[in-house]
Amino acid sequence: MTSESATRPREAVHEQHVEGFGTVRIVPVDPAADVDLIHGWVTGERARFWGMSGHSRDQVLEIYEYLDSLTTHHAFLVQRDGVPVALFQSYEPDADPVGECYEVQPGDYGVHLLISPAEGSAERGFTGGLLTVFLSYVLADPRRKRVVVEPDARNSKAIERLVRAGFVLGPEIDKPEKRARLAFLSRDALGGSG
C-alpha cells in the first residue's frame, strides 16, 4: 500500500475481533494504491493457482480497476491488526463464467481467497481464523444461502482445507483458465448462523 493509504484507514465492509487471533478488517481494494502489494502476491510462486503468475504490474492494475467497476464482483484486502494478510474476492455466480458450469441456485455467493506469503514460519490456525471471519462476513447477509468456491483442481492443499471447514465437494469443471473443483458450504450446514 502507499503511505497515503496506510495512514488513512479505509472504511471496512466488515470488522471482527477473533479471540486469540486479533482484529480482522475487510476493506475494499483501491487498485491504484494497492497494485504493488497485490502484484507481489498474485505473481509469486505460491500463488500459481491464482492464474496471474506472468502478469505485469500494469496488467494487474487493469484487472483490479475492471473489477472495481463491476457491481457483481468485488475485491477486498483483509487486514489483521492493521497488516494486509489476504486478498478476498467475491462474485455473483450467475454473472460470472463459473455460472455456466453448474446450476446456480438462488442465494449462491462466490468467493476467492489468496492468503499472503507468511513472514517467518507458518502460524497454526491462521487460515482457520481468516475463514471464520470470511464466513461471518459472507453470511451476515441473509440473502446469501450458499458459499461457492472453485479452486484449481490441482490445488489439493486448498481443497483439503475447504473440506475441513465444512465445504462439500462438487464436480470438477473446465473454465477457460483452469480445471476447477467446485465446493459448496450452505448456511444450513453452519446451523443457520451468519
PDB file of N, CA, C and O in Angstrom, residues 63-140:
ATOM      1  N   ILE A  63      -6.740  -5.250 -14.346  1.00  0.00           N
ATOM      2  CA  ILE A  63      -7.713  -6.252 -13.881  1.00  0.00           C
ATOM      3  C   ILE A  63      -8.477  -5.735 -12.655  1.00  0.00           C
ATOM      4  O   ILE A  63      -9.702  -5.831 -12.585  1.00  0.00           O
ATOM      5  N   TYR A  64      -7.756  -5.166 -11.686  1.00  0.00           N
ATOM      6  CA  TYR A  64      -8.423  -4.724 -10.466  1.00  0.00           C
ATOM      7  C   TYR A  64      -9.208  -3.425 -10.670  1.00  0.00           C
ATOM      8  O   TYR A  64     -10.221  -3.206  -9.988  1.00  0.00           O
ATOM      9  N   GLU A  65      -8.811  -2.604 -11.625  1.00  0.00           N
ATOM     10  CA  GLU A  65      -9.640  -1.454 -11.981  1.00  0.00           C
ATOM     11  C   GLU A  65     -10.941  -1.932 -12.633  1.00  0.00           C
ATOM     12  O   GLU A  65     -12.019  -1.382 -12.356  1.00  0.00           O
ATOM     13  N   TYR A  66     -10.841  -2.955 -13.475  1.00  0.00           N
ATOM     14  CA  TYR A  66     -12.040  -3.517 -14.095  1.00  0.00           C
ATOM     15  C   TYR A  66     -12.968  -4.112 -13.024  1.00  0.00           C
ATOM     16  O   TYR A  66     -14.174  -3.833 -13.006  1.00  0.00           O
ATOM     17  N   LEU A  67     -12.403  -4.914 -12.109  1.00  0.00           N
ATOM     18  CA  LEU A  67     -13.224  -5.479 -11.025  1.00  0.00           C
ATOM     19  C   LEU A  67     -13.905  -4.377 -10.225  1.00  0.00           C
ATOM     20  O   LEU A  67     -15.068  -4.502  -9.840  1.00  0.00           O
ATOM     21  N   ASP A  68     -13.178  -3.291  -9.991  1.00  0.00           N
ATOM     22  CA  ASP A  68     -13.700  -2.181  -9.213  1.00  0.00           C
ATOM     23  C   ASP A  68     -14.885  -1.507  -9.914  1.00  0.00           C
ATOM     24  O   ASP A  68     -15.724  -0.883  -9.263  1.00  0.00           O
ATOM     25  N   SER A  69     -14.974  -1.659 -11.229  1.00  0.00           N
ATOM     26  CA  SER A  69     -16.058  -1.029 -11.987  1.00  0.00           C
ATOM     27  C   SER A  69     -17.347  -1.867 -11.999  1.00  0.00           C
ATOM     28  O   SER A  69     -18.389  -1.378 -12.412  1.00  0.00           O
ATOM     29  N   LEU A  70     -17.265  -3.114 -11.554  1.00  0.00           N
ATOM     30  CA  LEU A  70     -18.411  -4.022 -11.601  1.00  0.00           C
ATOM     31  C   LEU A  70     -19.251  -3.933 -10.336  1.00  0.00           C
ATOM     32  O   LEU A  70     -18.744  -3.637  -9.258  1.00  0.00           O
ATOM     33  N   THR A  71     -20.527  -4.235 -10.469  1.00  0.00           N
ATOM     34  CA  THR A  71     -21.403  -4.301  -9.292  1.00  0.00           C
ATOM     35  C   THR A  71     -21.588  -5.739  -8.820  1.00  0.00           C
ATOM     36  O   THR A  71     -22.132  -5.965  -7.737  1.00  0.00           O
ATOM     37  N   THR A  72     -21.144  -6.705  -9.612  1.00  0.00           N
ATOM     38  CA  THR A  72     -21.342  -8.126  -9.298  1.00  0.00           C
ATOM     39  C   THR A  72     -20.082  -8.809  -8.768  1.00  0.00           C
ATOM     40  O   THR A  72     -20.148  -9.930  -8.288  1.00  0.00           O
ATOM     41  N   HIS A  73     -18.947  -8.154  -8.886  1.00  0.00           N
ATOM     42  CA  HIS A  73     -17.663  -8.700  -8.456  1.00  0.00           C
ATOM     43  C   HIS A  73     -16.971  -7.641  -7.586  1.00  0.00           C
ATOM     44  O   HIS A  73     -17.023  -6.453  -7.915  1.00  0.00           O
ATOM     45  N   HIS A  74     -16.329  -8.090  -6.522  1.00  0.00           N
ATOM     46  CA  HIS A  74     -15.675  -7.149  -5.605  1.00  0.00           C
ATOM     47  C   HIS A  74     -14.343  -7.731  -5.138  1.00  0.00           C
ATOM     48  O   HIS A  74     -14.210  -8.952  -4.973  1.00  0.00           O
ATOM     49  N   ALA A  75     -13.388  -6.839  -4.911  1.00  0.00           N
ATOM     50  CA  ALA A  75     -12.076  -7.249  -4.391  1.00  0.00           C
ATOM     51  C   ALA A  75     -11.825  -6.507  -3.086  1.00  0.00           C
ATOM     52  O   ALA A  75     -12.106  -5.309  -2.968  1.00  0.00           O
ATOM     53  N   PHE A  76     -11.277  -7.245  -2.122  1.00  0.00           N
ATOM     54  CA  PHE A  76     -11.033  -6.697  -0.792  1.00  0.00           C
ATOM     55  C   PHE A  76      -9.639  -7.097  -0.309  1.00  0.00           C
ATOM     56  O   PHE A  76      -9.159  -8.195  -0.611  1.00  0.00           O
ATOM     57  N   LEU A  77      -9.039  -6.216   0.468  1.00  0.00           N
ATOM     58  CA  LEU A  77      -7.852  -6.579   1.228  1.00  0.00           C
ATOM     59  C   LEU A  77      -8.331  -6.955   2.618  1.00  0.00           C
ATOM     60  O   LEU A  77      -9.249  -6.332   3.160  1.00  0.00           O
ATOM     61  N   VAL A  78      -7.702  -7.949   3.171  1.00  0.00           N
ATOM     62  CA  VAL A  78      -8.006  -8.366   4.528  1.00  0.00           C
ATOM     63  C   VAL A  78      -6.822  -7.957   5.393  1.00  0.00           C
ATOM     64  O   VAL A  78      -5.676  -8.267   5.062  1.00  0.00           O
ATOM     65  N   GLN A  79      -7.124  -7.240   6.450  1.00  0.00           N
ATOM     66  CA  GLN A  79      -6.086  -6.775   7.366  1.00  0.00           C
ATOM     67  C   GLN A  79      -6.283  -7.436   8.724  1.00  0.00           C
ATOM     68  O   GLN A  79      -7.406  -7.503   9.227  1.00  0.00           O
ATOM     69  N   ARG A  80      -5.194  -7.897   9.267  1.00  0.00           N
ATOM     70  CA  ARG A  80      -5.221  -8.446  10.630  1.00  0.00           C
ATOM     71  C   ARG A  80      -4.403  -7.500  11.496  1.00  0.00           C
ATOM     72  O   ARG A  80      -3.210  -7.310  11.243  1.00  0.00           O
ATOM     73  N   ASP A  81      -5.041  -6.905  12.450  1.00  0.00           N
ATOM     74  CA  ASP A  81      -4.391  -5.921  13.307  1.00  0.00           C
ATOM     75  C   ASP A  81      -3.633  -4.883  12.481  1.00  0.00           C
ATOM     76  O   ASP A  81      -2.507  -4.507  12.788  1.00  0.00           O
ATOM     77  N   GLY A  82      -4.279  -4.440  11.382  1.00  0.00           N
ATOM     78  CA  GLY A  82      -3.739  -3.374  10.551  1.00  0.00           C
ATOM     79  C   GLY A  82      -2.773  -3.794   9.466  1.00  0.00           C
ATOM     80  O   GLY A  82      -2.356  -2.975   8.651  1.00  0.00           O
ATOM     81  N   VAL A  83      -2.412  -5.073   9.405  1.00  0.00           N
ATOM     82  CA  VAL A  83      -1.457  -5.564   8.417  1.00  0.00           C
ATOM     83  C   VAL A  83      -2.195  -6.356   7.339  1.00  0.00           C
ATOM     84  O   VAL A  83      -2.949  -7.270   7.670  1.00  0.00           O
ATOM     85  N   PRO A  84      -1.989  -6.023   6.042  1.00  0.00           N
ATOM     86  CA  PRO A  84      -2.642  -6.795   4.981  1.00  0.00           C
ATOM     87  C   PRO A  84      -2.160  -8.250   4.989  1.00  0.00           C
ATOM     88  O   PRO A  84      -0.959  -8.515   5.003  1.00  0.00           O
ATOM     89  N   VAL A  85      -3.127  -9.198   5.013  1.00  0.00           N
ATOM     90  CA  VAL A  85      -2.774 -10.611   5.099  1.00  0.00           C
ATOM     91  C   VAL A  85      -3.444 -11.474   4.041  1.00  0.00           C
ATOM     92  O   VAL A  85      -3.108 -12.650   3.907  1.00  0.00           O
ATOM     93  N   ALA A  86      -4.383 -10.912   3.287  1.00  0.00           N
ATOM     94  CA  ALA A  86      -5.068 -11.730   2.290  1.00  0.00           C
ATOM     95  C   ALA A  86      -5.785 -10.839   1.281  1.00  0.00           C
ATOM     96  O   ALA A  86      -6.100  -9.677   1.554  1.00  0.00           O
ATOM     97  N   LEU A  87      -6.023 -11.437   0.125  1.00  0.00           N
ATOM     98  CA  LEU A  87      -6.839 -10.838  -0.922  1.00  0.00           C
ATOM     99  C   LEU A  87      -8.103 -11.685  -1.006  1.00  0.00           C
ATOM    100  O   LEU A  87      -8.026 -12.913  -1.120  1.00  0.00           O
ATOM    101  N   PHE A  88      -9.243 -11.044  -0.898  1.00  0.00           N
ATOM    102  CA  PHE A  88     -10.528 -11.726  -0.862  1.00  0.00           C
ATOM    103  C   PHE A  88     -11.379 -11.148  -1.983  1.00  0.00           C
ATOM    104  O   PHE A  88     -11.509  -9.935  -2.097  1.00  0.00           O
ATOM    105  N   GLN A  89     -11.913 -11.997  -2.831  1.00  0.00           N
ATOM    106  CA  GLN A  89     -12.767 -11.542  -3.917  1.00  0.00           C
ATOM    107  C   GLN A  89     -14.104 -12.254  -3.824  1.00  0.00           C
ATOM    108  O   GLN A  89     -14.169 -13.428  -3.454  1.00  0.00           O
ATOM    109  N   SER A  90     -15.149 -11.523  -4.141  1.00  0.00           N
ATOM    110  CA  SER A  90     -16.479 -12.108  -4.125  1.00  0.00           C
ATOM    111  C   SER A  90     -17.147 -11.834  -5.462  1.00  0.00           C
ATOM    112  O   SER A  90     -16.801 -10.888  -6.163  1.00  0.00           O
ATOM    113  N   TYR A  91     -18.111 -12.688  -5.792  1.00  0.00           N
ATOM    114  CA  TYR A  91     -18.808 -12.520  -7.066  1.00  0.00           C
ATOM    115  C   TYR A  91     -20.158 -13.219  -7.011  1.00  0.00           C
ATOM    116  O   TYR A  91     -20.380 -14.125  -6.211  1.00  0.00           O
ATOM    117  N   GLU A  92     -21.035 -12.749  -7.874  1.00  0.00           N
ATOM    118  CA  GLU A  92     -22.331 -13.397  -8.049  1.00  0.00           C
ATOM    119  C   GLU A  92     -22.157 -14.434  -9.155  1.00  0.00           C
ATOM    120  O   GLU A  92     -21.862 -14.079 -10.303  1.00  0.00           O
ATOM    121  N   PRO A  93     -22.299 -15.722  -8.844  1.00  0.00           N
ATOM    122  CA  PRO A  93     -22.023 -16.762  -9.836  1.00  0.00           C
ATOM    123  C   PRO A  93     -22.813 -16.645 -11.136  1.00  0.00           C
ATOM    124  O   PRO A  93     -22.292 -16.983 -12.197  1.00  0.00           O
ATOM    125  N   ASP A  94     -24.041 -16.143 -11.066  1.00  0.00           N
ATOM    126  CA  ASP A  94     -24.810 -16.041 -12.307  1.00  0.00           C
ATOM    127  C   ASP A  94     -24.325 -14.909 -13.210  1.00  0.00           C
ATOM    128  O   ASP A  94     -24.747 -14.794 -14.356  1.00  0.00           O
ATOM    129  N   ALA A  95     -23.389 -14.090 -12.730  1.00  0.00           N
ATOM    130  CA  ALA A  95     -22.789 -13.023 -13.528  1.00  0.00           C
ATOM    131  C   ALA A  95     -21.313 -13.315 -13.813  1.00  0.00           C
ATOM    132  O   ALA A  95     -20.545 -12.423 -14.148  1.00  0.00           O
ATOM    133  N   ASP A  96     -20.939 -14.571 -13.682  1.00  0.00           N
ATOM    134  CA  ASP A  96     -19.543 -14.981 -13.828  1.00  0.00           C
ATOM    135  C   ASP A  96     -19.497 -16.221 -14.716  1.00  0.00           C
ATOM    136  O   ASP A  96     -20.459 -16.998 -14.730  1.00  0.00           O
ATOM    137  N   PRO A  97     -18.389 -16.447 -15.424  1.00  0.00           N
ATOM    138  CA  PRO A  97     -18.299 -17.655 -16.253  1.00  0.00           C
ATOM    139  C   PRO A  97     -18.538 -18.957 -15.483  1.00  0.00           C
ATOM    140  O   PRO A  97     -19.012 -19.933 -16.061  1.00  0.00           O
ATOM    141  N   VAL A  98     -18.258 -18.972 -14.173  1.00  0.00           N
ATOM    142  CA  VAL A  98     -18.493 -20.197 -13.408  1.00  0.00           C
ATOM    143  C   VAL A  98     -19.971 -20.569 -13.421  1.00  0.00           C
ATOM    144  O   VAL A  98     -20.337 -21.746 -13.344  1.00  0.00           O
ATOM    145  N   GLY A  99     -20.846 -19.584 -13.566  1.00  0.00           N
ATOM    146  CA  GLY A  99     -22.284 -19.838 -13.594  1.00  0.00           C
ATOM    147  C   GLY A  99     -22.733 -20.649 -14.796  1.00  0.00           C
ATOM    148  O   GLY A  99     -23.838 -21.201 -14.795  1.00  0.00           O
ATOM    149  N   GLU A 100     -21.874 -20.738 -15.803  1.00  0.00           N
ATOM    150  CA  GLU A 100     -22.176 -21.560 -16.976  1.00  0.00           C
ATOM    151  C   GLU A 100     -21.762 -23.014 -16.765  1.00  0.00           C
ATOM    152  O   GLU A 100     -22.046 -23.869 -17.594  1.00  0.00           O
ATOM    153  N   CYS A 101     -21.104 -23.289 -15.636  1.00  0.00           N
ATOM    154  CA  CYS A 101     -20.534 -24.617 -15.394  1.00  0.00           C
ATOM    155  C   CYS A 101     -21.309 -25.439 -14.367  1.00  0.00           C
ATOM    156  O   CYS A 101     -20.991 -26.604 -14.149  1.00  0.00           O
ATOM    157  N   TYR A 102     -22.288 -24.836 -13.724  1.00  0.00           N
ATOM    158  CA  TYR A 102     -23.106 -25.571 -12.762  1.00  0.00           C
ATOM    159  C   TYR A 102     -24.447 -24.865 -12.659  1.00  0.00           C
ATOM    160  O   TYR A 102     -24.620 -23.753 -13.135  1.00  0.00           O
ATOM    161  N   GLU A 103     -25.404 -25.511 -12.028  1.00  0.00           N
ATOM    162  CA  GLU A 103     -26.731 -24.930 -11.871  1.00  0.00           C
ATOM    163  C   GLU A 103     -26.745 -23.992 -10.662  1.00  0.00           C
ATOM    164  O   GLU A 103     -26.765 -24.430  -9.510  1.00  0.00           O
ATOM    165  N   VAL A 104     -26.687 -22.696 -10.949  1.00  0.00           N
ATOM    166  CA  VAL A 104     -26.655 -21.690  -9.893  1.00  0.00           C
ATOM    167  C   VAL A 104     -27.995 -21.691  -9.160  1.00  0.00           C
ATOM    168  O   VAL A 104     -29.053 -21.719  -9.784  1.00  0.00           O
ATOM    169  N   GLN A 105     -27.930 -21.679  -7.825  1.00  0.00           N
ATOM    170  CA  GLN A 105     -29.133 -21.628  -7.006  1.00  0.00           C
ATOM    171  C   GLN A 105     -29.316 -20.226  -6.435  1.00  0.00           C
ATOM    172  O   GLN A 105     -28.332 -19.505  -6.226  1.00  0.00           O
ATOM    173  N   PRO A 106     -30.558 -19.821  -6.171  1.00  0.00           N
ATOM    174  CA  PRO A 106     -30.767 -18.525  -5.531  1.00  0.00           C
ATOM    175  C   PRO A 106     -29.990 -18.472  -4.210  1.00  0.00           C
ATOM    176  O   PRO A 106     -30.006 -19.424  -3.433  1.00  0.00           O
ATOM    177  N   GLY A 107     -29.300 -17.378  -3.991  1.00  0.00           N
ATOM    178  CA  GLY A 107     -28.523 -17.224  -2.761  1.00  0.00           C
ATOM    179  C   GLY A 107     -27.098 -17.708  -2.851  1.00  0.00           C
ATOM    180  O   GLY A 107     -26.353 -17.617  -1.875  1.00  0.00           O
ATOM    181  N   ASP A 108     -26.665 -18.216  -4.016  1.00  0.00           N
ATOM    182  CA  ASP A 108     -25.265 -18.607  -4.177  1.00  0.00           C
ATOM    183  C   ASP A 108     -24.390 -17.358  -4.194  1.00  0.00           C
ATOM    184  O   ASP A 108     -24.761 -16.329  -4.770  1.00  0.00           O
ATOM    185  N   TYR A 109     -23.235 -17.453  -3.567  1.00  0.00           N
ATOM    186  CA  TYR A 109     -22.305 -16.327  -3.476  1.00  0.00           C
ATOM    187  C   TYR A 109     -20.894 -16.879  -3.607  1.00  0.00           C
ATOM    188  O   TYR A 109     -20.467 -17.707  -2.800  1.00  0.00           O
ATOM    189  N   GLY A 110     -20.204 -16.464  -4.652  1.00  0.00           N
ATOM    190  CA  GLY A 110     -18.874 -16.993  -4.924  1.00  0.00           C
ATOM    191  C   GLY A 110     -17.771 -16.194  -4.261  1.00  0.00           C
ATOM    192  O   GLY A 110     -17.874 -14.972  -4.125  1.00  0.00           O
ATOM    193  N   VAL A 111     -16.721 -16.887  -3.852  1.00  0.00           N
ATOM    194  CA  VAL A 111     -15.571 -16.221  -3.230  1.00  0.00           C
ATOM    195  C   VAL A 111     -14.263 -16.847  -3.709  1.00  0.00           C
ATOM    196  O   VAL A 111     -14.215 -18.033  -4.073  1.00  0.00           O
ATOM    197  N   HIS A 112     -13.236 -16.018  -3.705  1.00  0.00           N
ATOM    198  CA  HIS A 112     -11.853 -16.430  -3.934  1.00  0.00           C
ATOM    199  C   HIS A 112     -11.042 -15.884  -2.769  1.00  0.00           C
ATOM    200  O   HIS A 112     -11.301 -14.777  -2.299  1.00  0.00           O
ATOM    201  N   LEU A 113     -10.045 -16.621  -2.345  1.00  0.00           N
ATOM    202  CA  LEU A 113      -9.200 -16.176  -1.248  1.00  0.00           C
ATOM    203  C   LEU A 113      -7.744 -16.496  -1.565  1.00  0.00           C
ATOM    204  O   LEU A 113      -7.411 -17.633  -1.915  1.00  0.00           O
ATOM    205  N   LEU A 114      -6.903 -15.483  -1.449  1.00  0.00           N
ATOM    206  CA  LEU A 114      -5.465 -15.661  -1.595  1.00  0.00           C
ATOM    207  C   LEU A 114      -4.816 -15.133  -0.329  1.00  0.00           C
ATOM    208  O   LEU A 114      -4.904 -13.930  -0.035  1.00  0.00           O
ATOM    209  N   ILE A 115      -4.215 -16.027   0.422  1.00  0.00           N
ATOM    210  CA  ILE A 115      -3.542 -15.633   1.660  1.00  0.00           C
ATOM    211  C   ILE A 115      -2.131 -15.189   1.307  1.00  0.00           C
ATOM    212  O   ILE A 115      -1.448 -15.823   0.499  1.00  0.00           O
ATOM    213  N   SER A 116      -1.701 -14.093   1.911  1.00  0.00           N
ATOM    214  CA  SER A 116      -0.382 -13.540   1.620  1.00  0.00           C
ATOM    215  C   SER A 116       0.712 -14.514   2.048  1.00  0.00           C
ATOM    216  O   SER A 116       0.484 -15.391   2.886  1.00  0.00           O
ATOM    217  N   PRO A 117       1.902 -14.340   1.474  1.00  0.00           N
ATOM    218  CA  PRO A 117       3.026 -15.171   1.916  1.00  0.00           C
ATOM    219  C   PRO A 117       3.291 -14.936   3.409  1.00  0.00           C
ATOM    220  O   PRO A 117       3.204 -13.798   3.881  1.00  0.00           O
ATOM    221  N   ALA A 118       3.568 -15.994   4.112  1.00  0.00           N
ATOM    222  CA  ALA A 118       3.851 -15.883   5.544  1.00  0.00           C
ATOM    223  C   ALA A 118       5.209 -15.241   5.762  1.00  0.00           C
ATOM    224  O   ALA A 118       6.153 -15.504   5.030  1.00  0.00           O
ATOM    225  N   GLU A 119       5.271 -14.374   6.749  1.00  0.00           N
ATOM    226  CA  GLU A 119       6.561 -13.817   7.152  1.00  0.00           C
ATOM    227  C   GLU A 119       7.046 -14.686   8.288  1.00  0.00           C
ATOM    228  O   GLU A 119       6.432 -14.757   9.338  1.00  0.00           O
ATOM    229  N   GLY A 120       8.148 -15.380   8.055  1.00  0.00           N
ATOM    230  CA  GLY A 120       8.638 -16.322   9.051  1.00  0.00           C
ATOM    231  C   GLY A 120       7.930 -17.658   8.898  1.00  0.00           C
ATOM    232  O   GLY A 120       7.477 -18.015   7.815  1.00  0.00           O
ATOM    233  N   SER A 121       7.800 -18.379   9.989  1.00  0.00           N
ATOM    234  CA  SER A 121       7.166 -19.695   9.922  1.00  0.00           C
ATOM    235  C   SER A 121       5.647 -19.553   9.900  1.00  0.00           C
ATOM    236  O   SER A 121       5.088 -18.559  10.360  1.00  0.00           O
ATOM    237  N   ALA A 122       5.002 -20.565   9.354  1.00  0.00           N
ATOM    238  CA  ALA A 122       3.536 -20.562   9.262  1.00  0.00           C
ATOM    239  C   ALA A 122       2.937 -20.553  10.664  1.00  0.00           C
ATOM    240  O   ALA A 122       3.457 -21.183  11.582  1.00  0.00           O
ATOM    241  N   GLU A 123       1.838 -19.858  10.827  1.00  0.00           N
ATOM    242  CA  GLU A 123       1.161 -19.742  12.109  1.00  0.00           C
ATOM    243  C   GLU A 123      -0.006 -20.716  12.168  1.00  0.00           C
ATOM    244  O   GLU A 123      -0.914 -20.652  11.354  1.00  0.00           O
ATOM    245  N   ARG A 124       0.035 -21.593  13.127  1.00  0.00           N
ATOM    246  CA  ARG A 124      -1.028 -22.579  13.299  1.00  0.00           C
ATOM    247  C   ARG A 124      -2.364 -21.874  13.554  1.00  0.00           C
ATOM    248  O   ARG A 124      -2.455 -20.968  14.370  1.00  0.00           O
ATOM    249  N   GLY A 125      -3.404 -22.279  12.817  1.00  0.00           N
ATOM    250  CA  GLY A 125      -4.733 -21.717  12.992  1.00  0.00           C
ATOM    251  C   GLY A 125      -4.989 -20.440  12.215  1.00  0.00           C
ATOM    252  O   GLY A 125      -6.084 -19.879  12.285  1.00  0.00           O
ATOM    253  N   PHE A 126      -3.997 -19.969  11.457  1.00  0.00           N
ATOM    254  CA  PHE A 126      -4.137 -18.703  10.741  1.00  0.00           C
ATOM    255  C   PHE A 126      -5.252 -18.766   9.700  1.00  0.00           C
ATOM    256  O   PHE A 126      -6.155 -17.930   9.684  1.00  0.00           O
ATOM    257  N   THR A 127      -5.204 -19.766   8.824  1.00  0.00           N
ATOM    258  CA  THR A 127      -6.219 -19.874   7.772  1.00  0.00           C
ATOM    259  C   THR A 127      -7.601 -20.084   8.382  1.00  0.00           C
ATOM    260  O   THR A 127      -8.578 -19.484   7.930  1.00  0.00           O
ATOM    261  N   GLY A 128      -7.686 -20.900   9.409  1.00  0.00           N
ATOM    262  CA  GLY A 128      -8.974 -21.118  10.080  1.00  0.00           C
ATOM    263  C   GLY A 128      -9.527 -19.836  10.670  1.00  0.00           C
ATOM    264  O   GLY A 128     -10.735 -19.576  10.589  1.00  0.00           O
ATOM    265  N   GLY A 129      -8.660 -19.011  11.257  1.00  0.00           N
ATOM    266  CA  GLY A 129      -9.100 -17.727  11.807  1.00  0.00           C
ATOM    267  C   GLY A 129      -9.657 -16.820  10.728  1.00  0.00           C
ATOM    268  O   GLY A 129     -10.689 -16.173  10.904  1.00  0.00           O
ATOM    269  N   LEU A 130      -8.965 -16.779   9.581  1.00  0.00           N
ATOM    270  CA  LEU A 130      -9.457 -15.962   8.472  1.00  0.00           C
ATOM    271  C   LEU A 130     -10.774 -16.502   7.926  1.00  0.00           C
ATOM    272  O   LEU A 130     -11.690 -15.730   7.633  1.00  0.00           O
ATOM    273  N   LEU A 131     -10.883 -17.821   7.779  1.00  0.00           N
ATOM    274  CA  LEU A 131     -12.127 -18.404   7.270  1.00  0.00           C
ATOM    275  C   LEU A 131     -13.308 -18.082   8.181  1.00  0.00           C
ATOM    276  O   LEU A 131     -14.416 -17.823   7.697  1.00  0.00           O
ATOM    277  N   THR A 132     -13.088 -18.073   9.470  1.00  0.00           N
ATOM    278  CA  THR A 132     -14.143 -17.712  10.421  1.00  0.00           C
ATOM    279  C   THR A 132     -14.692 -16.322  10.103  1.00  0.00           C
ATOM    280  O   THR A 132     -15.905 -16.109  10.051  1.00  0.00           O
ATOM    281  N   VAL A 133     -13.783 -15.388   9.853  1.00  0.00           N
ATOM    282  CA  VAL A 133     -14.194 -14.017   9.566  1.00  0.00           C
ATOM    283  C   VAL A 133     -14.875 -13.925   8.202  1.00  0.00           C
ATOM    284  O   VAL A 133     -15.918 -13.271   8.062  1.00  0.00           O
ATOM    285  N   PHE A 134     -14.312 -14.575   7.188  1.00  0.00           N
ATOM    286  CA  PHE A 134     -14.919 -14.522   5.852  1.00  0.00           C
ATOM    287  C   PHE A 134     -16.340 -15.058   5.869  1.00  0.00           C
ATOM    288  O   PHE A 134     -17.241 -14.461   5.287  1.00  0.00           O
ATOM    289  N   LEU A 135     -16.525 -16.184   6.514  1.00  0.00           N
ATOM    290  CA  LEU A 135     -17.860 -16.779   6.549  1.00  0.00           C
ATOM    291  C   LEU A 135     -18.828 -15.900   7.329  1.00  0.00           C
ATOM    292  O   LEU A 135     -19.991 -15.765   6.947  1.00  0.00           O
ATOM    293  N   SER A 136     -18.355 -15.276   8.402  1.00  0.00           N
ATOM    294  CA  SER A 136     -19.208 -14.340   9.145  1.00  0.00           C
ATOM    295  C   SER A 136     -19.631 -13.187   8.248  1.00  0.00           C
ATOM    296  O   SER A 136     -20.798 -12.771   8.257  1.00  0.00           O
ATOM    297  N   TYR A 137     -18.686 -12.658   7.481  1.00  0.00           N
ATOM    298  CA  TYR A 137     -18.996 -11.548   6.576  1.00  0.00           C
ATOM    299  C   TYR A 137     -19.981 -11.982   5.488  1.00  0.00           C
ATOM    300  O   TYR A 137     -21.008 -11.341   5.274  1.00  0.00           O
ATOM    301  N   VAL A 138     -19.651 -13.066   4.811  1.00  0.00           N
ATOM    302  CA  VAL A 138     -20.482 -13.505   3.690  1.00  0.00           C
ATOM    303  C   VAL A 138     -21.902 -13.820   4.158  1.00  0.00           C
ATOM    304  O   VAL A 138     -22.881 -13.411   3.537  1.00  0.00           O
ATOM    305  N   LEU A 139     -22.026 -14.535   5.256  1.00  0.00           N
ATOM    306  CA  LEU A 139     -23.343 -14.993   5.702  1.00  0.00           C
ATOM    307  C   LEU A 139     -24.077 -13.978   6.580  1.00  0.00           C
ATOM    308  O   LEU A 139     -25.193 -14.244   7.010  1.00  0.00           O
ATOM    309  N   ALA A 140     -23.464 -12.808   6.790  1.00  0.00           N
ATOM    310  CA  ALA A 140     -24.174 -11.747   7.511  1.00  0.00           C
ATOM    311  C   ALA A 140     -25.358 -11.242   6.693  1.00  0.00           C
ATOM    312  O   ALA A 140     -26.332 -10.735   7.251  1.00  0.00           O
TER     313      ALA A 140
END
